[in-house]
């Protein structure tokens, strides 16, 4: 086979190869980030019956006109009281803030680790 024939054959083979579809990308805006965090928190902390969160309830406030969707963790029997933890995000890419007295408790470091995992696209419980 001539060199020109080899080049033509290589071009034909290369043209027949399928390209892999691009990997899905996660949306890094504030709302989708907080949706992931809220779903993870609800599933892993509350719906799972985790004893560390038995005294609390999740209060998501994702429809925020301020551009700062957030979730609150409040006392189970007193949801109108001051939140014990607030996780909020704003911007694109999202800048997360987490604060409140619950983060100073024993469960605080676990919450921080979980929130970071869910915000970055990770799933599942610890």
mmCIF file of C-alpha atoms in Angstrom:
data_model
loop_
_atom_site.group_PDB
_atom_site.id
_atom_site.type_symbol
_atom_site.label_atom_id
_atom_site.label_comp_id
_atom_site.label_asym_id
_atom_site.label_seq_id
_atom_site.Cartn_x
_atom_site.Cartn_y
_atom_site.Cartn_z
ATOM 1 C CA UNK A 1 0.000 0.000 0.000
ATOM 2 C CA UNK A 2 1.292 3.422 -0.850
ATOM 3 C CA UNK A 3 1.781 6.137 1.707
ATOM 4 C CA UNK A 4 -1.097 8.110 0.243
ATOM 5 C CA UNK A 5 -3.306 5.019 0.486
ATOM 6 C CA UNK A 6 -2.327 4.504 4.128
ATOM 7 C CA UNK A 7 -3.190 8.101 4.966
ATOM 8 C CA UNK A 8 -6.544 7.794 3.211
ATOM 9 C CA UNK A 9 -7.303 4.537 5.063
ATOM 10 C CA UNK A 10 -6.402 6.117 8.425
ATOM 11 C CA UNK A 11 -8.643 9.087 7.659
ATOM 12 C CA UNK A 12 -11.511 6.740 6.807
ATOM 13 C CA UNK A 13 -11.073 4.707 10.014
ATOM 14 C CA UNK A 14 -10.822 7.855 12.134
ATOM 15 C CA UNK A 15 -14.001 9.198 10.569
ATOM 16 C CA UNK A 16 -15.925 6.036 11.539
ATOM 17 C CA UNK A 17 -15.078 6.169 15.213
ATOM 18 C CA UNK A 18 -17.812 7.431 17.469
ATOM 19 C CA UNK A 19 -17.024 10.168 19.874
ATOM 20 C CA UNK A 20 -18.012 9.660 23.494
ATOM 21 C CA UNK A 21 -20.722 12.044 24.607
ATOM 22 C CA UNK A 22 -19.451 14.767 26.905
ATOM 23 C CA UNK A 23 -19.622 13.937 30.572
ATOM 24 C CA UNK A 24 -22.577 15.584 32.269
ATOM 25 C CA UNK A 25 -21.578 18.629 34.215
ATOM 26 C CA UNK A 26 -23.154 19.627 37.482
ATOM 27 C CA UNK A 27 -24.676 23.034 37.707
ATOM 28 C CA UNK A 28 -22.645 25.148 40.115
ATOM 29 C CA UNK A 29 -25.174 27.971 40.524
ATOM 30 C CA UNK A 30 -26.574 28.679 43.985
ATOM 31 C CA UNK A 31 -30.019 27.081 43.556
ATOM 32 C CA UNK A 32 -28.938 23.695 42.128
ATOM 33 C CA UNK A 33 -26.147 23.525 44.700
ATOM 34 C CA UNK A 34 -28.569 24.134 47.559
ATOM 35 C CA UNK A 35 -31.046 21.662 46.063
ATOM 36 C CA UNK A 36 -28.319 18.971 46.221
ATOM 37 C CA UNK A 37 -27.496 19.922 49.813
ATOM 38 C CA UNK A 38 -31.172 19.908 50.838
ATOM 39 C CA UNK A 39 -31.792 16.489 49.252
ATOM 40 C CA UNK A 40 -28.710 15.026 50.921
ATOM 41 C CA UNK A 41 -29.515 16.513 54.315
ATOM 42 C CA UNK A 42 -33.117 15.359 54.162
ATOM 43 C CA UNK A 43 -32.205 11.803 53.137
ATOM 44 C CA UNK A 44 -29.160 11.286 55.340
ATOM 45 C CA UNK A 45 -29.953 13.288 58.453
ATOM 46 C CA UNK A 46 -33.720 13.269 58.777
ATOM 47 C CA UNK A 47 -35.429 10.547 56.740
ATOM 48 C CA UNK A 48 -32.788 8.003 57.776
ATOM 49 C CA UNK A 49 -33.780 8.387 61.437
ATOM 50 C CA UNK A 50 -30.269 9.498 62.402
ATOM 51 C CA UNK A 51 -30.277 9.912 66.196
ATOM 52 C CA UNK A 52 -28.022 12.992 65.984
ATOM 53 C CA UNK A 53 -30.818 14.880 64.213
ATOM 54 C CA UNK A 54 -33.871 13.463 65.997
ATOM 55 C CA UNK A 55 -34.484 16.700 67.927
ATOM 56 C CA UNK A 56 -34.401 18.828 64.745
ATOM 57 C CA UNK A 57 -36.234 19.324 61.484
ATOM 58 C CA UNK A 58 -35.221 20.631 58.090
ATOM 59 C CA UNK A 59 -36.784 23.850 56.844
ATOM 60 C CA UNK A 60 -35.754 24.453 53.225
ATOM 61 C CA UNK A 61 -36.123 27.962 51.818
ATOM 62 C CA UNK A 62 -34.921 27.349 48.277
ATOM 63 C CA UNK A 63 -37.282 29.789 46.542
ATOM 64 C CA UNK A 64 -35.446 32.905 47.574
ATOM 65 C CA UNK A 65 -36.063 36.239 45.911
ATOM 66 C CA UNK A 66 -32.811 37.493 47.415
ATOM 67 C CA UNK A 67 -30.793 35.092 45.263
ATOM 68 C CA UNK A 68 -29.673 33.287 48.400
ATOM 69 C CA UNK A 69 -31.433 29.906 48.628
ATOM 70 C CA UNK A 70 -30.953 28.291 52.006
ATOM 71 C CA UNK A 71 -31.884 25.511 54.348
ATOM 72 C CA UNK A 72 -32.497 25.920 58.049
ATOM 73 C CA UNK A 73 -32.273 23.374 60.809
ATOM 74 C CA UNK A 74 -34.711 24.179 63.586
ATOM 75 C CA UNK A 75 -35.976 22.513 66.744
ATOM 76 C CA UNK A 76 -38.456 19.773 65.873
ATOM 77 C CA UNK A 77 -41.102 20.945 68.332
ATOM 78 C CA UNK A 78 -40.486 24.659 67.844
ATOM 79 C CA UNK A 79 -39.987 25.321 64.113
ATOM 80 C CA UNK A 80 -40.752 29.029 64.505
ATOM 81 C CA UNK A 81 -37.784 29.534 66.851
ATOM 82 C CA UNK A 82 -34.402 30.841 65.778
ATOM 83 C CA UNK A 83 -32.584 28.403 63.441
ATOM 84 C CA UNK A 84 -29.828 26.311 64.961
ATOM 85 C CA UNK A 85 -28.038 26.025 61.618
ATOM 86 C CA UNK A 86 -28.251 27.912 58.337
ATOM 87 C CA UNK A 87 -26.685 26.804 55.062
ATOM 88 C CA UNK A 88 -27.011 29.242 52.178
ATOM 89 C CA UNK A 89 -25.453 29.886 48.808
ATOM 90 C CA UNK A 90 -25.283 32.721 46.345
ATOM 91 C CA UNK A 91 -23.714 33.404 42.987
ATOM 92 C CA UNK A 92 -22.452 31.323 40.103
ATOM 93 C CA UNK A 93 -20.368 29.446 41.004
ATOM 94 C CA UNK A 94 -22.096 29.141 44.331
ATOM 95 C CA UNK A 95 -20.400 30.488 47.420
ATOM 96 C CA UNK A 96 -21.650 28.531 50.407
ATOM 97 C CA UNK A 97 -21.983 29.826 53.937
ATOM 98 C CA UNK A 98 -22.877 27.681 56.913
ATOM 99 C CA UNK A 99 -23.356 29.068 60.394
ATOM 100 C CA UNK A 100 -25.264 28.680 63.621
ATOM 101 C CA UNK A 101 -24.735 27.135 67.030
ATOM 102 C CA UNK A 102 -25.278 23.560 65.810
ATOM 103 C CA UNK A 103 -21.949 23.763 63.960
ATOM 104 C CA UNK A 104 -20.225 24.159 67.349
ATOM 105 C CA UNK A 105 -21.773 20.930 68.636
ATOM 106 C CA UNK A 106 -20.308 17.448 68.210
ATOM 107 C CA UNK A 107 -22.282 16.928 64.992
ATOM 108 C CA UNK A 108 -20.937 20.143 63.433
ATOM 109 C CA UNK A 109 -17.836 18.710 61.777
ATOM 110 C CA UNK A 110 -19.880 15.894 60.276
ATOM 111 C CA UNK A 111 -22.398 18.404 58.946
ATOM 112 C CA UNK A 112 -19.619 20.437 57.354
ATOM 113 C CA UNK A 113 -18.134 17.356 55.674
ATOM 114 C CA UNK A 114 -21.529 16.217 54.375
ATOM 115 C CA UNK A 115 -22.456 19.677 53.080
ATOM 116 C CA UNK A 116 -19.177 20.031 51.192
ATOM 117 C CA UNK A 117 -19.633 16.585 49.627
ATOM 118 C CA UNK A 118 -23.198 17.252 48.499
ATOM 119 C CA UNK A 119 -22.398 20.771 47.258
ATOM 120 C CA UNK A 120 -19.585 19.420 45.076
ATOM 121 C CA UNK A 121 -21.892 16.841 43.483
ATOM 122 C CA UNK A 122 -21.228 13.873 45.742
ATOM 123 C CA UNK A 123 -24.104 11.738 46.870
ATOM 124 C CA UNK A 124 -24.932 9.366 49.646
ATOM 125 C CA UNK A 125 -24.534 9.398 53.362
ATOM 126 C CA UNK A 126 -21.286 9.117 55.253
#
